[in-house]
Coordinates of C-alpha atoms in Angstrom, one line a residue:
X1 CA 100.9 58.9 107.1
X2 CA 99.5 58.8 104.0
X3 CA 101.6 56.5 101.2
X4 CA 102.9 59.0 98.3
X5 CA 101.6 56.1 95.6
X6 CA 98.1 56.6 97.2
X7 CA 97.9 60.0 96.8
X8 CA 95.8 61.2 94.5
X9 CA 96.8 62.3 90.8
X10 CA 96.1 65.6 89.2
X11 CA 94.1 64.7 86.3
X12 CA 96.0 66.2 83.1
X13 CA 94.0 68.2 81.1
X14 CA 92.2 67.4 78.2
X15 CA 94.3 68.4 74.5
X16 CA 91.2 70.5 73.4
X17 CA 91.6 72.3 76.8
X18 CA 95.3 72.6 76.6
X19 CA 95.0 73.8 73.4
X20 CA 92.9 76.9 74.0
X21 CA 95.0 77.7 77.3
X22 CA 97.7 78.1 74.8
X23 CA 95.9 79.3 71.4
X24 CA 93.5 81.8 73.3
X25 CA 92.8 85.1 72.0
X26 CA 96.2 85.8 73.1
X27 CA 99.3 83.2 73.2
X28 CA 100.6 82.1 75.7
X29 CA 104.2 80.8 76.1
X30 CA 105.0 77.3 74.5
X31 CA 102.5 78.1 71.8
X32 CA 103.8 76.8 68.2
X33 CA 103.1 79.2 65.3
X34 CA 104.3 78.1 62.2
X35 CA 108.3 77.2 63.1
X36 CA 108.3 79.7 66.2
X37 CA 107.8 79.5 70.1
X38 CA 105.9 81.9 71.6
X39 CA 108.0 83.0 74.5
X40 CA 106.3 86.1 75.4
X41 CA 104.0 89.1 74.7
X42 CA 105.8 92.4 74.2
X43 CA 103.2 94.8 72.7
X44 CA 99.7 94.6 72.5
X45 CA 98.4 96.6 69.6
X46 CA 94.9 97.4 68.4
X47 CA 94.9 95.1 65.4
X48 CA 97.7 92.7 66.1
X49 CA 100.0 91.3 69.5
X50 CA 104.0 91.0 69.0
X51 CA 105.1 88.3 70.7
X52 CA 108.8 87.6 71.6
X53 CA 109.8 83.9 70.2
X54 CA 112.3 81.4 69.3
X55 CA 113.2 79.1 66.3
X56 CA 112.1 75.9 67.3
X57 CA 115.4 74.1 65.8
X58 CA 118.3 76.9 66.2
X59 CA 116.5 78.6 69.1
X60 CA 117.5 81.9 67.0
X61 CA 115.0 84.9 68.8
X62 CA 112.3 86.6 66.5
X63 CA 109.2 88.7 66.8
X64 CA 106.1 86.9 66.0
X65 CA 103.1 89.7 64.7
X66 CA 99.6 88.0 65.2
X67 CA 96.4 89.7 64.6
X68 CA 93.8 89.7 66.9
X69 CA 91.1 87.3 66.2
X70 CA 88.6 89.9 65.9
X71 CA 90.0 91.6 63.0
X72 CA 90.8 88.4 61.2
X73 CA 87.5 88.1 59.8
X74 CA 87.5 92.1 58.4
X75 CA 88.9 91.4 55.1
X76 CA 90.4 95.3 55.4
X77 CA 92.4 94.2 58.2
X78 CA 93.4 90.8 56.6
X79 CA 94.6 92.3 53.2
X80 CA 96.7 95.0 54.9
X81 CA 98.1 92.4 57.5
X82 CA 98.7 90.0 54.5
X83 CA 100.0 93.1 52.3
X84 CA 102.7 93.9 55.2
X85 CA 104.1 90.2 54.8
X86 CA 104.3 90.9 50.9
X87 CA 105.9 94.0 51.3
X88 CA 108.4 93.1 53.3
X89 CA 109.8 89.5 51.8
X90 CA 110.2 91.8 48.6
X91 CA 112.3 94.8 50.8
X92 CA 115.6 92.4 51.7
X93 CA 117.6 95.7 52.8
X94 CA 119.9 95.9 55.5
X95 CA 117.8 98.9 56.9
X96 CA 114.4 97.6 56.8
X97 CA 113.4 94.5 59.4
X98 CA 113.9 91.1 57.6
X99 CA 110.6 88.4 57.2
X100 CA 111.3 85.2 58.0
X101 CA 107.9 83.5 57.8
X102 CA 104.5 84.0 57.5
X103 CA 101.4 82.2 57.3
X104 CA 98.2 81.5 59.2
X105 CA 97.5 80.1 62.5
X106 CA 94.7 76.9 62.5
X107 CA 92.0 79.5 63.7
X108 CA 93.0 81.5 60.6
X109 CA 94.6 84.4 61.9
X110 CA 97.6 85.6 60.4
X111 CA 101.3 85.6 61.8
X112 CA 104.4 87.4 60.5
X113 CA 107.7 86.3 61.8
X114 CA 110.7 88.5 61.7
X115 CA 114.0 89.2 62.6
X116 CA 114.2 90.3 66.3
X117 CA 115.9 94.0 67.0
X118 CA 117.4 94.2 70.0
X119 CA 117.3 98.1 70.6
X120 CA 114.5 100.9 70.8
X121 CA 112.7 103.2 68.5
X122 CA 113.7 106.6 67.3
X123 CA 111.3 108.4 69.4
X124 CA 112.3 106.4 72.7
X125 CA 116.0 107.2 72.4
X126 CA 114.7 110.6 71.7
X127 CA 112.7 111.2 74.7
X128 CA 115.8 109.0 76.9
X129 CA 118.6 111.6 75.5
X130 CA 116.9 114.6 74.2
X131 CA 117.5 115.9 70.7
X132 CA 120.5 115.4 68.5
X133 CA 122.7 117.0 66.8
X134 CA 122.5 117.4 63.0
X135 CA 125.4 115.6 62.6
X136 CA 124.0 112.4 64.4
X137 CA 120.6 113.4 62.7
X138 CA 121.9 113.1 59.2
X139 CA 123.8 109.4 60.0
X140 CA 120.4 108.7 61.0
X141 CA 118.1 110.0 57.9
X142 CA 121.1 108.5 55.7
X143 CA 120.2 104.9 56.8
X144 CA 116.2 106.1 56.9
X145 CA 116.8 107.2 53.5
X146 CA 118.4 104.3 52.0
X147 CA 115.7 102.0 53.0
X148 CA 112.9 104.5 51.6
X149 CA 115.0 104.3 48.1
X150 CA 114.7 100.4 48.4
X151 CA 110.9 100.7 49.0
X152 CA 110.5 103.6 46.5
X153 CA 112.2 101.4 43.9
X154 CA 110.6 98.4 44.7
X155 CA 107.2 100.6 43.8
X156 CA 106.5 100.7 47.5
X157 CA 105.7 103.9 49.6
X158 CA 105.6 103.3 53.7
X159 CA 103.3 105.9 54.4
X160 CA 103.3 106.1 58.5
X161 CA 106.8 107.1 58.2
X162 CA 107.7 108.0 62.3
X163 CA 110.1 107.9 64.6
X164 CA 108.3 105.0 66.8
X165 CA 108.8 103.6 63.2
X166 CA 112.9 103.8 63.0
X167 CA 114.3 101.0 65.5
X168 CA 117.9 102.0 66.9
X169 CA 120.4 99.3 67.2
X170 CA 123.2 100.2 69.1
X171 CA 126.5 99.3 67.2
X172 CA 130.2 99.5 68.5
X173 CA 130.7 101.5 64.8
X174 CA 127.6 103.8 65.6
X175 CA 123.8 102.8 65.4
X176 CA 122.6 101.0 63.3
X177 CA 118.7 101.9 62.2
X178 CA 116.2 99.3 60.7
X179 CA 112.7 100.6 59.3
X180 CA 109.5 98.5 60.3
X181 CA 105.9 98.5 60.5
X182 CA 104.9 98.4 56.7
X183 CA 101.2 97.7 58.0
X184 CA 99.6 100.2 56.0
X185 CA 102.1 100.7 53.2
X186 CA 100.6 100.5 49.4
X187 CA 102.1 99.5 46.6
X188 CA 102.7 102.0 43.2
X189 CA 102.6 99.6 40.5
X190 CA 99.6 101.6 38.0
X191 CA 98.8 98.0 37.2
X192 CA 98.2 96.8 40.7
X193 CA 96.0 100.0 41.4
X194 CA 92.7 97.9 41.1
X195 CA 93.7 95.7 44.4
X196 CA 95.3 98.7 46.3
X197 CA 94.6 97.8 49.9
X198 CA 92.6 101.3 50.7
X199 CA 91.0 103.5 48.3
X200 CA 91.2 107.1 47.6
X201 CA 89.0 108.4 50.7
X202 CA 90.4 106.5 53.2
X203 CA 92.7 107.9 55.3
X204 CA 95.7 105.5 57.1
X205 CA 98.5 107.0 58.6
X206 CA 99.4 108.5 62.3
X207 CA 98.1 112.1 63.3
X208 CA 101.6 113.7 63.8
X209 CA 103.3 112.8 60.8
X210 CA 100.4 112.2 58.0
X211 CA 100.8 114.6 54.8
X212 CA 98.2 116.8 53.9
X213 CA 97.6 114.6 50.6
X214 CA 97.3 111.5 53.5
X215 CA 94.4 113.4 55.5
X216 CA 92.4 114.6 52.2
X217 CA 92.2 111.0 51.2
X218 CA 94.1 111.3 48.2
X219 CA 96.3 108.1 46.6
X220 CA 100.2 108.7 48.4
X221 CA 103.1 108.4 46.3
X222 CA 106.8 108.4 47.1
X223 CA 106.9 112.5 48.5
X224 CA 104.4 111.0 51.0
X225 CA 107.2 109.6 52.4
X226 CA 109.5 112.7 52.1
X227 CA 106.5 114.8 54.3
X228 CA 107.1 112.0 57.2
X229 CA 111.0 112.5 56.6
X230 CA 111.2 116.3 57.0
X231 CA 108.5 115.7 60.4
X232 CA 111.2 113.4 61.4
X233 CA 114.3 115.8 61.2
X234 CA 112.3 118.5 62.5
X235 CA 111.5 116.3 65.6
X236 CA 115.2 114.4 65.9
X237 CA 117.1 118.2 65.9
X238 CA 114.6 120.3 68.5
X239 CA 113.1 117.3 70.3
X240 CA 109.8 118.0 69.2
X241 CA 107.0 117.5 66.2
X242 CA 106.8 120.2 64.1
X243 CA 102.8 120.2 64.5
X244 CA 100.9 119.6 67.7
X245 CA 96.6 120.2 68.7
X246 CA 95.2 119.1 72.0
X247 CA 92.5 117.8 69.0
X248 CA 92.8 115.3 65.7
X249 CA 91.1 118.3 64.2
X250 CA 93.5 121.0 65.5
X251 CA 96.4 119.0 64.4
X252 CA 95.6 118.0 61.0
X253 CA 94.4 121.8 60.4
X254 CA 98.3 122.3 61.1
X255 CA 99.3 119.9 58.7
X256 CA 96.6 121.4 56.1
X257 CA 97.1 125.0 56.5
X258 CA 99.8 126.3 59.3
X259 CA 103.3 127.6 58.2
X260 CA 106.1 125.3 58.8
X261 CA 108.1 126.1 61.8
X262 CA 112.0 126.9 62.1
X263 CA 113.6 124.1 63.5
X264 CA 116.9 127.0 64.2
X265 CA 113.9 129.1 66.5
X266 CA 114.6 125.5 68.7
X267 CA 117.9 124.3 67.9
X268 CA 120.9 125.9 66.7
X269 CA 121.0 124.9 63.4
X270 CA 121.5 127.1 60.7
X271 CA 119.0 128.3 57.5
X272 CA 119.8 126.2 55.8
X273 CA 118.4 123.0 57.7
X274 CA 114.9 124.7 58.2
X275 CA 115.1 124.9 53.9
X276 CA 115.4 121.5 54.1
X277 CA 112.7 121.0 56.5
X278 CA 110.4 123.1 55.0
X279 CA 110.7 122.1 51.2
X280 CA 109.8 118.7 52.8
X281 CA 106.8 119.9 54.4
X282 CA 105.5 121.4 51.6
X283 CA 101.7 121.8 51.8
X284 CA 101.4 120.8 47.6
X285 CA 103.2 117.0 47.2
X286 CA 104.9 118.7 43.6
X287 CA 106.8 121.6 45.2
X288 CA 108.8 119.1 48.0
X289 CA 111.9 117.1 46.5
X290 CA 111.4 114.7 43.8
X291 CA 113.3 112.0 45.7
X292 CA 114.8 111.1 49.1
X293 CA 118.1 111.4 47.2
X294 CA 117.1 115.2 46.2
X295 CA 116.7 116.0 50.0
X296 CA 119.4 113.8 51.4
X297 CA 121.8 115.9 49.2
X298 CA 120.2 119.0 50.5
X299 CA 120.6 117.9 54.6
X300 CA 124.4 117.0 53.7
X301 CA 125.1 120.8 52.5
X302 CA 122.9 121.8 55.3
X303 CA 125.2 120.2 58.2
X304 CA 128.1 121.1 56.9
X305 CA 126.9 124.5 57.3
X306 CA 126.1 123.9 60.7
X307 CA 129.6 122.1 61.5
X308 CA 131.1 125.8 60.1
X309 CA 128.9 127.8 61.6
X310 CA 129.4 129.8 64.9
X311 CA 127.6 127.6 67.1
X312 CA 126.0 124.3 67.0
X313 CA 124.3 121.8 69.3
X314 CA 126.3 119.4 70.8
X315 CA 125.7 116.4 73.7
X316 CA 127.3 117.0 76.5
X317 CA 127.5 115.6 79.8
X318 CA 128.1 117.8 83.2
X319 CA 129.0 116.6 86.6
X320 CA 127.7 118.8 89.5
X321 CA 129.1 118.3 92.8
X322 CA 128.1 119.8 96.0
X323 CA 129.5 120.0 99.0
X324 CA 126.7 118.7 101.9
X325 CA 128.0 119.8 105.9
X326 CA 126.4 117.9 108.8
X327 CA 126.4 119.6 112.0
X328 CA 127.3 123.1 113.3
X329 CA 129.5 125.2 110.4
X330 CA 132.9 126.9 111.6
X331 CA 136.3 127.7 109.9
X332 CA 137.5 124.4 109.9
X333 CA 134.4 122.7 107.8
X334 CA 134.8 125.7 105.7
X335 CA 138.5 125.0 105.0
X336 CA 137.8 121.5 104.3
X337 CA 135.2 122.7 102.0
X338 CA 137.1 124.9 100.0
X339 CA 139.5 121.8 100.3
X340 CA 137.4 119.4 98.8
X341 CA 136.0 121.4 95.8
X342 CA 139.6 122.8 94.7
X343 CA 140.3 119.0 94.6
X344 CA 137.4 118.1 92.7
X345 CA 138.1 120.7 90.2
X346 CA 141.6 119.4 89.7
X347 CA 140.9 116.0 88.7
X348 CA 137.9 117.3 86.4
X349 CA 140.4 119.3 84.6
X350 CA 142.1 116.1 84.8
X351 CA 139.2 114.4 82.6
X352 CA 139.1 117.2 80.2
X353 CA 135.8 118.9 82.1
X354 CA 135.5 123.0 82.4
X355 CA 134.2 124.3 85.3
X356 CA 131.7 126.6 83.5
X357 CA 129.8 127.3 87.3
X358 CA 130.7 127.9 90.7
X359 CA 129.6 128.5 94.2
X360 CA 130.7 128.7 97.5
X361 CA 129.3 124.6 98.3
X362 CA 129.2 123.5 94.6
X363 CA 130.4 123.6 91.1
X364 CA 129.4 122.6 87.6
X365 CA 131.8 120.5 85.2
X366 CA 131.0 120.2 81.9
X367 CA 132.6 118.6 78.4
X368 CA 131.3 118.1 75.1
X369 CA 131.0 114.0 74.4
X370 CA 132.6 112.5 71.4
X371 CA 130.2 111.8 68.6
X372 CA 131.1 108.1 68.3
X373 CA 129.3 105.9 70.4
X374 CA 132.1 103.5 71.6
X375 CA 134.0 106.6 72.7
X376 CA 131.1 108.2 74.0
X377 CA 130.3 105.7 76.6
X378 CA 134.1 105.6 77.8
X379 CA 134.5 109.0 78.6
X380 CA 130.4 109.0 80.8
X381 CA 132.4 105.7 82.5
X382 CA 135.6 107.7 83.5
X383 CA 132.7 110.7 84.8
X384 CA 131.2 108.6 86.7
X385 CA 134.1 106.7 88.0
X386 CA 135.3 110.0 88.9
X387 CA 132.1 110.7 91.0
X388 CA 132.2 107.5 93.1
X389 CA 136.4 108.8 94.1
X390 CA 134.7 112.3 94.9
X391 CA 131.6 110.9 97.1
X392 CA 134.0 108.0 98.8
X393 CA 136.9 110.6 99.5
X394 CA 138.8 109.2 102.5
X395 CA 139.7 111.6 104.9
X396 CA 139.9 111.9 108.7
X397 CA 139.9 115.9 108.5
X398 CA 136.4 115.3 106.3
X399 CA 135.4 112.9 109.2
X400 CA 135.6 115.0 111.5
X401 CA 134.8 118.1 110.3
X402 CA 131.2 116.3 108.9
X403 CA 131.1 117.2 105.1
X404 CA 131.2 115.0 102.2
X405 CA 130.8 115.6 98.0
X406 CA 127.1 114.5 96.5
X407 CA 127.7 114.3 92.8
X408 CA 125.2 114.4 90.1
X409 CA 126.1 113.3 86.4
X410 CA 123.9 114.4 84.1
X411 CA 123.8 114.1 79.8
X412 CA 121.9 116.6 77.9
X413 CA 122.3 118.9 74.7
X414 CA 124.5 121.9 75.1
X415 CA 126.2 124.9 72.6
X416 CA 129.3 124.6 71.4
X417 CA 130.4 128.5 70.4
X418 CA 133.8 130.0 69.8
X419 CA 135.0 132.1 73.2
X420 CA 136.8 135.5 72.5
X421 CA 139.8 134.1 71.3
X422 CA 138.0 132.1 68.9
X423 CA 138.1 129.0 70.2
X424 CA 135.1 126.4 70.9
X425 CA 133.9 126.2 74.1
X426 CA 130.3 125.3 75.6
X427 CA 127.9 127.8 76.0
X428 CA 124.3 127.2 77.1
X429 CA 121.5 124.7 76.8
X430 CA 119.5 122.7 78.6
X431 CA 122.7 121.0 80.0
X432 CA 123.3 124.8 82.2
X433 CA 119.6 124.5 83.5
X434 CA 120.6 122.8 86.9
X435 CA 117.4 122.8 88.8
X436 CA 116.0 120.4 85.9
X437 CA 118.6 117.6 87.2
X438 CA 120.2 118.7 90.4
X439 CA 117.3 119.1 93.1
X440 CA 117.4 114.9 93.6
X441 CA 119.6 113.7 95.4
X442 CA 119.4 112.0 98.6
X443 CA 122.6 113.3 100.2
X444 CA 125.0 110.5 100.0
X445 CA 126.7 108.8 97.1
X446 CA 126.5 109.7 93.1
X447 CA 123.3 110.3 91.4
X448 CA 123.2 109.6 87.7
X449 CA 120.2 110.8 85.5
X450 CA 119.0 107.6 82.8
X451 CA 120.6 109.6 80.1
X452 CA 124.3 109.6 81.7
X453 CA 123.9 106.3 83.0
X454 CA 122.9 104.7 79.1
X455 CA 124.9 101.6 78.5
X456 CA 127.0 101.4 81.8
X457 CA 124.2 100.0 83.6
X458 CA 126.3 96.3 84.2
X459 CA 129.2 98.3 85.4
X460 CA 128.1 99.4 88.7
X461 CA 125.5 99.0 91.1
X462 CA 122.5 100.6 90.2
X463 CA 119.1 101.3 92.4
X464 CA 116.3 103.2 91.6
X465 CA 115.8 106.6 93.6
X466 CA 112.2 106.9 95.3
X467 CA 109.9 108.9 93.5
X468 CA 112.7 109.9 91.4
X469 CA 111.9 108.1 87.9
X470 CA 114.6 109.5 85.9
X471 CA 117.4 109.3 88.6
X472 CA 119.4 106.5 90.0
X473 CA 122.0 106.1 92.7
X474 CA 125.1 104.5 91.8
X475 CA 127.4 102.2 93.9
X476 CA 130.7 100.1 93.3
X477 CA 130.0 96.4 92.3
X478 CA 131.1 94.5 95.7
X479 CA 134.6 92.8 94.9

């Protein structure tokens, strides 16, 4: 047997060896930049790497932006970089992500380190829950807004203005939205025109959202900004960009040339909502609103139109259950059918749901969800705890006559329209289109689509369905 002490010793690397394994062209955990540890990449972008990291002294998390050692020579690429950490140490605003230090790595690449936001952007909430309604669009463009009227004031106009530019925080008040990615923002100032970042020629800005002004290569000013805003609403109420080409040609064309279209032809918001978005997307900068004040205004009147209107867009969440029979069918499994879904339909009438469709195996439950997000997520919890009574429903008649409930629970956007008698009730939507959500499940236990399930994911057991991305099936926690 060989004696541990004679064993031989892994020789420790050398520091210059150490150093690169670490401070390669991209960092690797335990690498120090500035007063940061890098504790992982999150995003790898074409000019710079995020990187998740800590405070070395409070261990307080932040996102550490690094560019790419390639582009660190390109003194484009350095000035914008360098520009973004500029920008944003003058924008303190409690809607626009904070700096907390930047300077340069030994190699000479620039870092910026800011505060970290635990949430998603705009346009991955959007594609998670589908579009909202212009109620929840307008607490949203409020925040936007206020941090544009920061940057505006501070002689600053963002310029890529997007929704994977809007980070959602959620908040037990409501979300909270944060601005970022000033990368190829430029400053106003007349007397800081000679050291503008890009000239007049140069076009900077992303395909889907870029002003006409933007893709002729003229110098933006603050209605740049207001163009990106009215793409937004258009895209946060119908759940799509107002422009899209299968080519960068075809799309800017749209942008140039092609009529602005009405976000009430997708959405049931009133005329007065595609004025705003229209006047925004104004092909001339001097005929859209002066300021982000001037339009703000305008969406306010516009949504309270839509609140007093006849019908409106509203998230709603629907539980469809479906009675599932094993073995030979008689009376007796129909009886117990009947049985079960007369029960169901009780105790969803029980939780506020409407039974809006119904079959002879299945029926369709449906309720409007409160707008505030606290709320919101207690009333898909008492759903789904419903579900999980239906689908484990003890009973030795059920036993034996071999049929059991499979409940889906589903979250999309739905109408909310006065009935005959004048009184709201929910109409149709994407919601009521039940072979988008219902065809999935495996035959035992609840399903629950990512949209229902948002936020109550530490409530229950949750497994991933084969082949099913969007869908999970949903257990008790074990006691």
């Amino acid at each position: 047997m060989t004696n541990p002490k004679d064993a031989p010793r892994a020789t420790p690397p050398e520091p210059e060896a150490r150093e690169h394994s670490l401070y390669g062209e991209e960092l690797s955990p335990g690498a120090q930049v500035g007063g940061y540890i890098v504790e992982s990449t999150r995003y790898r972008g074409s000019v710079s790497t995020l990187y998740r990291a800590r405070e070395a002294r409070t261990g307080e998390l932040a996102a550490l932006k690094v560019m790419r050692p390639q582009f660190a020579a390109a003194r484009g690429a350095l000035r914008r970089f360098q520009q973004e950490a500029e920008t944003l140490r003058r924008l303190r605003h409690p809607h626009i992500v904070d700096v907390l230090e930047h300077g340069t790595l030994a190699d000479g690449r620039p870092f910026i380190a800011m505060e970290w936001l635990e949430g998603r952007d705009l346009a991955a909430e959007l594609a998670a829950r589908g579009p909202f309604s212009a109620r929840e669009t307008l607490e949203l463009l409020e925040q936007v807004g206020s941090a544009l009227r920061a940057a505006h004031g501070a002689g600053i106009v963002h310029r890529d203005l997007k929704a994977q530019n809007v980070v959602v925080l959620p908040r037990a008040s409501g979300p909270l939205v944060k601005l970022v990615d000033f990368g190829v923002a430029k400053l106003l100032a007349p007397e800081e025109a000679g050291s503008m970042v890009t000239s007049t020629g140069m076009v900077l800005g992303t395909p889907l959202s870029m002003a006409p002004e933007q893709i002729r290569g003229e110098t933006p000013d603050a209605r740049t900004d207001l163009y990106g805003l009215g793409v937004m609403l258009y895209q946060l109420v119908t759940g799509r960009p107002p422009f899209q080409g299968t080519t960068l040609v075809e799309l800017e064309e749209q942008h140039l040339h092609a009529p602005v279209p009405r976000a009430s032809e997708r959405a049931p918001v009133p005329a007065a909502l595609d004025a705003v978005v229209g006047r925004c997307l104004e092909k001339r900068r001097e005929d859209r609103y002066p300021d982000v004040d001037a339009a703000l205004e305008e969406l306010r009147r516009a949504v309270r139109e839509t609140g007093s209107g006849r019908s409106r867009q509203v998230r709603a969440l629907g539980l469809y259950v479906e009675a599932l029979i094993e073995g030979q069918i008689d009376d007796i499994t129909l009886d117990v059918v009947d049985a079960l879904l007369e029960g169901a339909r009780t105790k969803a009438d029980a939780l506020g749901l409407t039974v809006m469709v119904e079959g002879s195996s299945f029926l369709l439950g449906v309720a409007a969800l409160p707008e505030d997000a606290g709320a919101e997520r207690e009333a898909r919890r008492r759903v789904l705890e419903l579900a999980l009574a239906l689908a484990e429903e003890p009973s030795q008649r059920i036993q034996l006559a071999r049929v059991f409930l499979a409940p889906t629970l589903h979250v999309d956007t739905a109408t909310l329209r006065p009935d005959a008698s004048g009184r709201p009730g929910l109409g149709g939507g994407r919601l009521l289109r039940l072979s988008a959500w219902t065809t999935g499940h495996p035959g035992r236990g609840v399903v629950v689509t990512e949209t229902a399930l948002a936020g109550l994911e530490d409530t229950f057991q949750v497994a991933p369905l084969p082949g099913k991305e969007s869908l999970r099936h949903v257990t008790r926690r074990a006691a």
